[in-house]
Amino acid sequence: MFIKQLKLKGFRGFEKLTLDFPFYGESGEVKPVPVVLLGLNGSGKTSVLDAIDKLIHTVYAFSKDIDITKIPDDDININSINCEISLNFDNEKLIAFRSKKNKKIDSQATDNIEIINEIRNQSIVLKYFGTNRMFFSTKDIYKSSSNIYGDAFNNGLTDFKSFLRWFEEKENLENQDKIYKKQLEFTLKDLDVVRSGLNIFLQNLGVTGFDKLRILRKSNGREYDELKEPDVTEKPLYVIDVEVNLAIDKNGQTYKFPQLSHGEQMMILVACDIARRLTIANPKMENPLEGKGIILIDEIELHLHPTWQGKVVNALSATFPNIQFIVTTHSPLVINHVKRESLFMLENFQLQQLNGFNNYGADIEEILYMVQKVEDEKIYPKDLVNMFKQYFEEIENGELDKAKETKRVLETMTDFQHPEIMKGDSMIKLKELMG
């Protein structure tokens, strides 16, 4: 069960929008193609993710008898009196309608509830990773949740505490069984799924050296007296603080997660959290990593090194083949590593066509110019742009001695093998041969 189509009317900056999401494969074995939304800041990328999140969250909450309104007045387009969000799942449609006059959302139709129940029955994993993604170590975490929709609908802070709680609880059970069974090599299936998912993801990302994801525990005993005036007849209260932290080996050395770079933390935790939700949702499946889901990620390249940016979308899709990823990006390396059918370009809250341009494997400068509308004078510093302009004008006018002097100046300003310098040098040599 995947989203086939999204329609927006009067939502934020969108007066009207229709997105038909891509798939591949024969009927009955359809696989989702990752969806990559791009555009300038303020073009509507994040609003698309928010709309999907708000619709599913609202109807899901209503089906659980939770009275919430996730579409406030500010989400209704200033020129509209109504707001409508609709998602087509196969042949079924999920709709939320909200008018400025009516504070209630009309998303309570029986059909809507049936679709949400179908999502739950099929154990479809849902999660929105907003831009505010970070990791915290936690104290005294002995309360866990096996709900795959816990903190799923949240484009605010993603702190991965639910993953940490779950992993810590499962590792306790695994260690307990190792002792009882007297088998130190024993591993828990749930944790195996997460470890396997992480390994597959890192392999597809081309990252090596990470191993042995586990929990480190630190206990600090301290004594204190709750009374304002100490009572010497009473024994002081003894309190144990337990700090629980994720750790992983990197090139043979152990690191707590806060000691890793933010990019490493997020790369590992996003993959692990998806794997966790899949193993909870599909306990009887031989390979839970093949479970279905819909994952939203805002600015997927956030904090990632360029070599990882280019591979991250395909690495996630290869690791979780039945997850529909809908992501946003500003990265030209993300853009030129996904197939053309994955790209949806937004401009001023409208869908724009790529006009025959094939982004897959395209040169970075082509991506910046053709897709992201960045002109030369915005790619290079202004003084360099002016000097290049002078350089080529001198060549064009046959003023080759001046052009050579300008070339020497350019070589002091930037790399002497800059493509524009080399291009001009070839033009000079050609003109000299032609006399």
Coordinates of C-alpha atoms in Angstrom, one line a residue:
M1 CA 0.0 0.0 0.0
F2 CA 1.7 3.1 -1.3
I3 CA 0.8 6.7 -2.1
K4 CA 0.0 6.8 -5.8
Q5 CA -1.1 10.4 -6.0
L6 CA -1.1 13.6 -3.9
K7 CA -3.5 16.5 -4.5
L8 CA -3.4 19.8 -2.7
K9 CA -6.0 22.6 -2.9
G10 CA -5.5 25.8 -0.9
F11 CA -2.8 24.4 1.3
R12 CA -0.2 27.1 2.3
G13 CA 1.3 28.5 -0.9
F14 CA -0.4 25.9 -3.1
E15 CA -3.6 26.9 -4.9
K16 CA -3.6 23.6 -6.7
L17 CA -1.1 20.8 -7.1
T18 CA -1.2 17.2 -8.3
L19 CA 1.8 14.8 -8.0
D20 CA 1.7 11.3 -9.5
F21 CA 4.3 9.2 -7.8
P22 CA 6.4 6.7 -9.9
F23 CA 6.6 2.9 -9.6
Y24 CA 8.2 0.1 -11.4
G25 CA 7.5 -3.6 -11.9
E26 CA 4.7 -5.7 -13.1
S27 CA 1.2 -5.6 -11.7
G28 CA 1.1 -7.3 -8.3
E29 CA 4.9 -6.8 -7.8
V30 CA 5.0 -3.0 -7.9
K31 CA 8.0 -1.4 -6.2
P32 CA 8.1 2.3 -5.2
V33 CA 10.5 4.6 -6.9
P34 CA 12.1 7.2 -4.5
V35 CA 10.5 10.6 -4.9
V36 CA 13.0 13.6 -4.7
L37 CA 11.5 17.1 -4.4
L38 CA 13.7 20.0 -5.3
G39 CA 13.4 23.7 -5.6
L40 CA 14.5 27.0 -4.2
N41 CA 13.8 27.8 -0.5
G42 CA 10.1 28.7 -0.2
S43 CA 9.1 26.7 -3.3
G44 CA 6.9 24.3 -1.4
K45 CA 9.1 21.2 -0.9
T46 CA 8.6 20.8 2.9
S47 CA 5.0 21.8 2.6
V48 CA 4.4 18.7 0.5
L49 CA 5.9 16.5 3.2
D50 CA 3.9 18.4 5.9
A51 CA 0.7 17.9 4.0
I52 CA 1.2 14.1 3.8
D53 CA 2.1 14.0 7.5
K54 CA -0.8 16.2 8.6
L55 CA -3.4 14.2 6.7
I56 CA -2.3 10.7 7.9
H57 CA -1.8 12.0 11.4
T58 CA -5.2 13.6 11.6
V59 CA -7.1 10.6 10.4
Y60 CA -5.0 8.2 12.4
A61 CA -5.6 10.2 15.6
F62 CA -9.4 10.3 14.9
S63 CA -9.4 6.5 14.4
K64 CA -7.9 6.3 17.9
D65 CA -10.5 8.6 19.3
I66 CA -8.0 11.4 19.8
D67 CA -9.5 14.8 19.0
I68 CA -6.8 16.9 17.2
T69 CA -6.7 19.4 14.5
K70 CA -3.5 19.3 12.5
I71 CA -4.5 21.9 9.8
P72 CA -4.7 25.3 11.5
D73 CA -5.8 28.5 9.9
D74 CA -2.3 29.4 8.9
D75 CA -2.1 26.3 6.7
I76 CA -5.0 27.6 4.5
N77 CA -3.9 29.6 1.5
I78 CA -4.5 33.3 2.0
N79 CA -6.6 33.5 -1.2
S80 CA -8.6 30.4 -0.4
I81 CA -11.5 29.8 2.1
N82 CA -11.0 26.0 2.0
C83 CA -8.1 23.6 2.2
E84 CA -8.1 20.1 0.9
I85 CA -5.4 17.4 1.1
S86 CA -6.0 14.0 -0.6
L87 CA -3.8 10.9 -1.0
N88 CA -4.6 8.1 -3.4
F89 CA -3.6 4.6 -2.1
D90 CA -4.1 2.2 -5.0
N91 CA -7.8 2.7 -5.6
E92 CA -8.6 4.2 -2.2
K93 CA -8.5 7.8 -1.3
L94 CA -7.7 9.5 2.0
I95 CA -9.1 13.1 2.2
A96 CA -9.0 15.9 4.8
F97 CA -11.1 19.0 4.1
R98 CA -10.9 22.1 6.2
S99 CA -12.6 25.5 5.8
K100 CA -11.8 28.8 7.6
K101 CA -15.4 28.9 8.9
N102 CA -15.3 25.4 10.4
K103 CA -12.5 24.7 12.8
K104 CA -13.1 20.9 12.6
I105 CA -11.5 18.9 9.8
D106 CA -13.9 16.8 7.7
S107 CA -11.7 13.7 7.7
Q108 CA -14.0 11.5 9.7
A109 CA -15.6 9.6 6.8
T110 CA -15.9 5.9 7.2
D111 CA -13.7 5.4 4.1
N112 CA -10.9 7.3 5.7
I113 CA -11.0 5.3 8.9
E114 CA -11.0 2.1 6.8
I115 CA -7.9 3.2 4.9
I116 CA -6.1 3.9 8.2
N117 CA -7.2 0.6 9.6
E118 CA -5.9 -1.0 6.4
I119 CA -2.5 0.7 6.8
R120 CA -2.4 -0.7 10.4
N121 CA -3.5 -4.1 9.3
Q122 CA -0.8 -4.3 6.6
S123 CA 1.7 -3.0 9.2
I124 CA 2.7 -0.1 6.9
V125 CA 5.6 1.7 8.6
L126 CA 5.2 5.5 8.7
K127 CA 7.8 8.1 9.8
Y128 CA 8.6 11.7 9.1
F129 CA 12.2 12.8 9.7
G130 CA 12.2 16.6 9.8
T131 CA 15.3 18.8 9.5
N132 CA 15.7 19.0 13.3
R133 CA 17.4 15.6 13.7
M134 CA 19.8 15.0 16.7
F135 CA 20.8 12.4 19.2
F136 CA 20.8 12.7 23.0
S137 CA 22.2 10.3 25.6
T138 CA 19.5 9.4 28.1
K139 CA 19.3 8.6 31.9
D140 CA 17.0 6.1 33.5
I141 CA 15.4 4.8 30.4
Y142 CA 13.6 1.6 31.3
K143 CA 10.2 2.4 29.7
S144 CA 10.0 1.2 26.1
S145 CA 7.3 1.2 23.4
S146 CA 6.7 -1.4 20.6
N147 CA 4.3 0.9 18.7
I148 CA 5.6 1.4 15.2
Y149 CA 3.7 4.7 15.0
G150 CA 5.2 6.1 18.2
D151 CA 6.6 9.6 17.3
A152 CA 6.0 8.8 13.6
F153 CA 4.0 11.9 12.9
N154 CA 6.4 14.6 13.9
N155 CA 8.3 17.1 11.7
G156 CA 9.7 18.8 14.7
L157 CA 12.6 17.4 16.9
T158 CA 13.6 13.8 16.1
D159 CA 15.9 12.8 18.9
F160 CA 15.8 9.0 18.4
K161 CA 15.0 8.4 22.1
S162 CA 12.4 5.8 21.2
F163 CA 15.0 3.9 19.3
L164 CA 17.5 4.1 22.1
R165 CA 14.9 2.8 24.6
W166 CA 13.9 0.0 22.3
F167 CA 17.5 -1.0 21.6
E168 CA 18.5 -1.0 25.2
E169 CA 15.5 -3.1 26.2
K170 CA 16.2 -5.7 23.5
E171 CA 19.9 -5.8 24.3
N172 CA 19.0 -6.5 28.0
L173 CA 16.8 -9.5 26.8
E174 CA 19.6 -10.7 24.5
N175 CA 22.2 -10.6 27.3
Q176 CA 19.8 -12.4 29.7
D177 CA 19.3 -15.2 27.2
K178 CA 23.0 -15.5 26.6
I179 CA 23.4 -16.2 30.4
Y180 CA 20.4 -18.5 30.7
K181 CA 21.2 -20.5 27.6
K182 CA 24.9 -20.4 28.3
Q183 CA 25.5 -19.4 24.7
L184 CA 27.5 -16.3 24.4
E185 CA 27.1 -16.3 20.6
F186 CA 23.3 -16.0 21.0
T187 CA 21.7 -13.0 19.3
L188 CA 18.1 -11.7 19.3
K189 CA 16.3 -11.7 15.9
D190 CA 15.0 -8.1 16.4
L191 CA 18.5 -6.8 16.9
D192 CA 19.9 -8.9 14.1
V193 CA 17.5 -7.2 11.7
V194 CA 18.7 -3.7 12.8
R195 CA 22.4 -4.8 12.6
S196 CA 21.8 -6.3 9.2
G197 CA 19.9 -3.3 8.0
L198 CA 22.7 -1.0 9.1
N199 CA 25.4 -3.2 7.5
I200 CA 23.5 -3.3 4.1
F201 CA 22.9 0.4 4.2
L202 CA 26.6 1.2 4.9
Q203 CA 27.8 -1.2 2.2
N204 CA 25.5 0.5 -0.3
L205 CA 26.7 3.9 0.9
G206 CA 30.3 2.8 0.4
V207 CA 31.2 3.3 4.1
T208 CA 33.5 0.9 5.9
G209 CA 34.9 0.5 9.4
F210 CA 31.7 0.6 11.5
D211 CA 30.9 -2.4 13.6
K212 CA 29.3 -3.7 16.9
L213 CA 26.5 -1.3 17.5
R214 CA 25.6 -1.6 21.2
I215 CA 24.7 0.0 24.5
L216 CA 27.1 1.5 27.0
R217 CA 25.9 2.0 30.5
K218 CA 27.3 4.3 33.2
S219 CA 26.1 4.3 36.8
N220 CA 26.8 7.1 39.2
G221 CA 25.8 6.6 42.8
R222 CA 25.2 9.7 44.8
E223 CA 23.7 10.5 48.2
Y224 CA 21.5 13.4 49.0
D225 CA 19.0 14.4 51.7
E226 CA 15.6 15.7 50.5
L227 CA 15.0 17.6 53.7
K228 CA 15.8 21.3 53.8
E229 CA 17.2 20.8 57.3
P230 CA 19.2 17.6 57.5
D231 CA 17.8 15.1 60.0
V232 CA 20.8 13.2 61.4
T233 CA 18.5 10.4 62.7
E234 CA 17.5 9.5 59.1
K235 CA 19.7 7.7 56.7
P236 CA 20.4 9.7 53.5
L237 CA 18.6 8.6 50.3
Y238 CA 20.9 6.8 47.9
V239 CA 20.2 7.5 44.3
I240 CA 21.6 5.7 41.2
D241 CA 21.7 7.6 37.9
V242 CA 22.1 5.3 35.0
E243 CA 23.3 6.9 31.8
V244 CA 22.6 4.9 28.7
N245 CA 24.3 5.6 25.4
L246 CA 24.7 4.1 22.0
A247 CA 28.2 3.1 21.0
I248 CA 29.8 1.7 17.9
D249 CA 33.2 0.7 16.8
K250 CA 34.8 2.7 14.1
N251 CA 38.0 1.4 12.6
G252 CA 38.5 -0.7 15.7
Q253 CA 38.0 2.1 18.2
T254 CA 34.9 2.5 20.3
Y255 CA 32.9 5.7 20.1
K256 CA 29.9 6.9 22.0
F257 CA 27.4 8.4 19.6
P258 CA 27.9 12.0 20.7
Q259 CA 31.6 11.5 19.8
L260 CA 30.7 10.8 16.2
S261 CA 30.1 13.6 13.6
H262 CA 26.5 14.7 13.2
G263 CA 26.5 13.3 9.7
E264 CA 27.7 9.9 11.0
Q265 CA 25.1 9.9 13.8
M266 CA 22.2 10.7 11.5
M267 CA 23.3 8.3 8.7
I268 CA 23.4 5.4 11.2
L269 CA 20.3 6.3 13.3
V270 CA 17.9 7.0 10.4
A271 CA 18.7 3.5 8.9
C272 CA 18.5 1.8 12.3
D273 CA 15.2 3.5 13.2
I274 CA 13.6 2.4 10.0
A275 CA 14.9 -1.1 10.5
R276 CA 13.5 -1.1 14.1
R277 CA 10.1 0.0 12.9
L278 CA 10.0 -2.7 10.3
T279 CA 11.0 -5.5 12.7
I280 CA 8.3 -4.4 15.1
A281 CA 5.7 -4.2 12.3
N282 CA 6.7 -7.6 10.8
P283 CA 7.6 -10.0 13.6
K284 CA 6.7 -13.1 11.5
M285 CA 8.4 -12.0 8.3
E286 CA 11.5 -13.9 7.4
N287 CA 13.2 -10.7 6.4
P288 CA 11.5 -7.7 8.0
L289 CA 13.7 -5.3 5.9
E290 CA 11.4 -6.2 3.0
G291 CA 8.4 -4.8 4.9
K292 CA 6.4 -1.9 3.5
G293 CA 6.3 1.7 4.6
I294 CA 6.2 5.4 3.7
I295 CA 9.2 7.4 4.9
L296 CA 9.4 11.2 4.6
I297 CA 12.8 12.9 5.0
D298 CA 13.3 16.7 4.8
E299 CA 16.7 17.8 3.4
I300 CA 18.1 14.2 3.1
E301 CA 21.6 15.5 2.6
L302 CA 21.7 17.3 5.9
H303 CA 25.2 17.1 7.5
L304 CA 26.4 14.4 5.0
H305 CA 29.7 14.6 3.2
P306 CA 29.3 15.0 -0.6
T307 CA 30.4 11.3 -1.2
W308 CA 27.5 10.2 0.9
Q309 CA 25.0 12.7 -0.4
G310 CA 25.2 11.2 -3.9
K311 CA 24.6 7.6 -2.7
V312 CA 22.2 8.1 0.2
V313 CA 18.8 7.8 -1.7
N314 CA 19.8 4.7 -3.6
A315 CA 21.4 3.2 -0.5
L316 CA 18.2 3.6 1.5
S317 CA 16.1 2.1 -1.4
A318 CA 18.4 -0.8 -1.8
T319 CA 18.3 -1.6 2.0
F320 CA 14.6 -1.1 2.3
P321 CA 13.2 -2.1 -1.2
N322 CA 9.5 -1.8 -0.2
I323 CA 9.7 1.5 1.4
Q324 CA 8.4 4.6 -0.4
F325 CA 10.9 7.3 0.3
I326 CA 9.7 10.9 -0.3
V327 CA 12.5 13.3 0.3
T328 CA 13.5 16.9 -0.3
T329 CA 17.0 18.2 -1.3
H330 CA 19.1 21.1 -2.3
S331 CA 22.1 18.9 -3.2
P332 CA 23.1 18.6 -6.8
L333 CA 24.8 15.3 -5.9
V334 CA 21.5 13.9 -4.7
I335 CA 19.9 15.1 -7.9
N336 CA 22.4 13.6 -10.4
H337 CA 22.4 10.2 -8.6
V338 CA 18.7 9.5 -9.0
K339 CA 16.8 8.6 -12.2
R340 CA 14.8 11.3 -14.0
E341 CA 11.5 9.8 -13.0
S342 CA 12.3 10.4 -9.3
L343 CA 12.6 14.2 -9.7
F344 CA 9.8 16.6 -9.0
M345 CA 10.8 20.3 -9.3
L346 CA 8.8 22.9 -7.6
E347 CA 8.9 26.7 -8.3
N348 CA 6.6 29.2 -6.6
F349 CA 4.4 26.3 -5.4
Q350 CA 3.9 24.9 -8.9
L351 CA 5.3 21.8 -10.5
Q352 CA 7.8 22.6 -13.3
Q353 CA 9.0 20.4 -16.1
L354 CA 12.7 19.6 -16.7
N355 CA 12.2 20.2 -20.5
G356 CA 14.0 17.1 -21.8
F357 CA 17.0 17.6 -19.5
N358 CA 18.3 14.2 -18.1
N359 CA 19.7 14.8 -14.6
Y360 CA 21.1 11.3 -14.1
G361 CA 24.9 11.5 -14.1
A362 CA 24.8 15.1 -15.3
D363 CA 27.7 17.5 -14.6
I364 CA 27.3 19.4 -11.3
E365 CA 27.4 22.7 -13.1
E366 CA 24.7 21.6 -15.5
I367 CA 22.6 20.6 -12.5
L368 CA 23.2 24.0 -10.9
Y369 CA 22.3 25.9 -14.0
M370 CA 19.6 23.7 -15.7
V371 CA 17.8 22.4 -12.6
Q372 CA 18.6 24.7 -9.7
K373 CA 18.6 27.9 -11.8
V374 CA 22.0 29.0 -10.5
E375 CA 23.7 31.2 -13.1
D376 CA 27.5 31.5 -13.6
E377 CA 27.8 34.7 -11.7
K378 CA 26.2 33.0 -8.7
I379 CA 28.4 29.9 -9.0
Y380 CA 31.7 31.8 -9.0
P381 CA 32.7 34.9 -7.0
K382 CA 31.8 38.2 -8.7
D383 CA 35.4 39.3 -9.3
L384 CA 36.3 36.0 -10.9
V385 CA 33.2 36.2 -13.1
N386 CA 34.2 39.7 -14.3
M387 CA 37.8 38.5 -15.0
F388 CA 36.6 35.5 -17.0
K389 CA 34.3 37.8 -19.0
Q390 CA 37.3 40.1 -19.8
Y391 CA 39.4 37.0 -20.7
F392 CA 37.0 35.6 -23.3
E393 CA 36.2 39.1 -24.7
E394 CA 40.0 39.6 -25.4
I395 CA 40.3 36.2 -27.0
E396 CA 37.2 36.8 -29.1
N397 CA 38.6 40.2 -30.3
G398 CA 41.9 38.7 -31.2
E399 CA 43.8 40.5 -28.4
L400 CA 45.8 37.5 -27.6
D401 CA 48.7 39.2 -25.7
K402 CA 46.2 40.9 -23.4
A403 CA 44.3 37.5 -23.0
K404 CA 47.6 35.8 -22.0
E405 CA 48.2 38.5 -19.4
T406 CA 44.7 38.1 -18.1
K407 CA 45.2 34.4 -17.9
R408 CA 48.3 34.9 -15.7
V409 CA 46.2 37.1 -13.4
L410 CA 43.4 34.4 -13.3
E411 CA 46.0 31.8 -12.3
T412 CA 46.9 33.8 -9.2
M413 CA 43.2 34.2 -8.3
T414 CA 42.1 30.5 -8.7
D415 CA 43.3 27.1 -9.6
F416 CA 45.6 27.3 -12.7
Q417 CA 43.7 24.2 -14.1
H418 CA 40.3 25.8 -13.7
P419 CA 38.1 24.6 -16.6
E420 CA 37.4 28.1 -17.8
I421 CA 41.1 29.0 -17.9
M422 CA 41.9 25.8 -19.8
K423 CA 39.1 26.5 -22.2
G424 CA 40.4 29.9 -22.9
D425 CA 43.9 28.6 -23.4
S426 CA 42.7 26.1 -26.0
M427 CA 40.9 29.0 -27.8
I428 CA 44.1 31.1 -27.8
K429 CA 46.2 28.2 -29.3
L430 CA 43.5 27.6 -31.9
K431 CA 43.5 31.3 -33.0
E432 CA 47.3 31.3 -33.1
L433 CA 47.3 28.2 -35.4
M434 CA 44.8 29.9 -37.7
G435 CA 46.9 33.0 -37.9

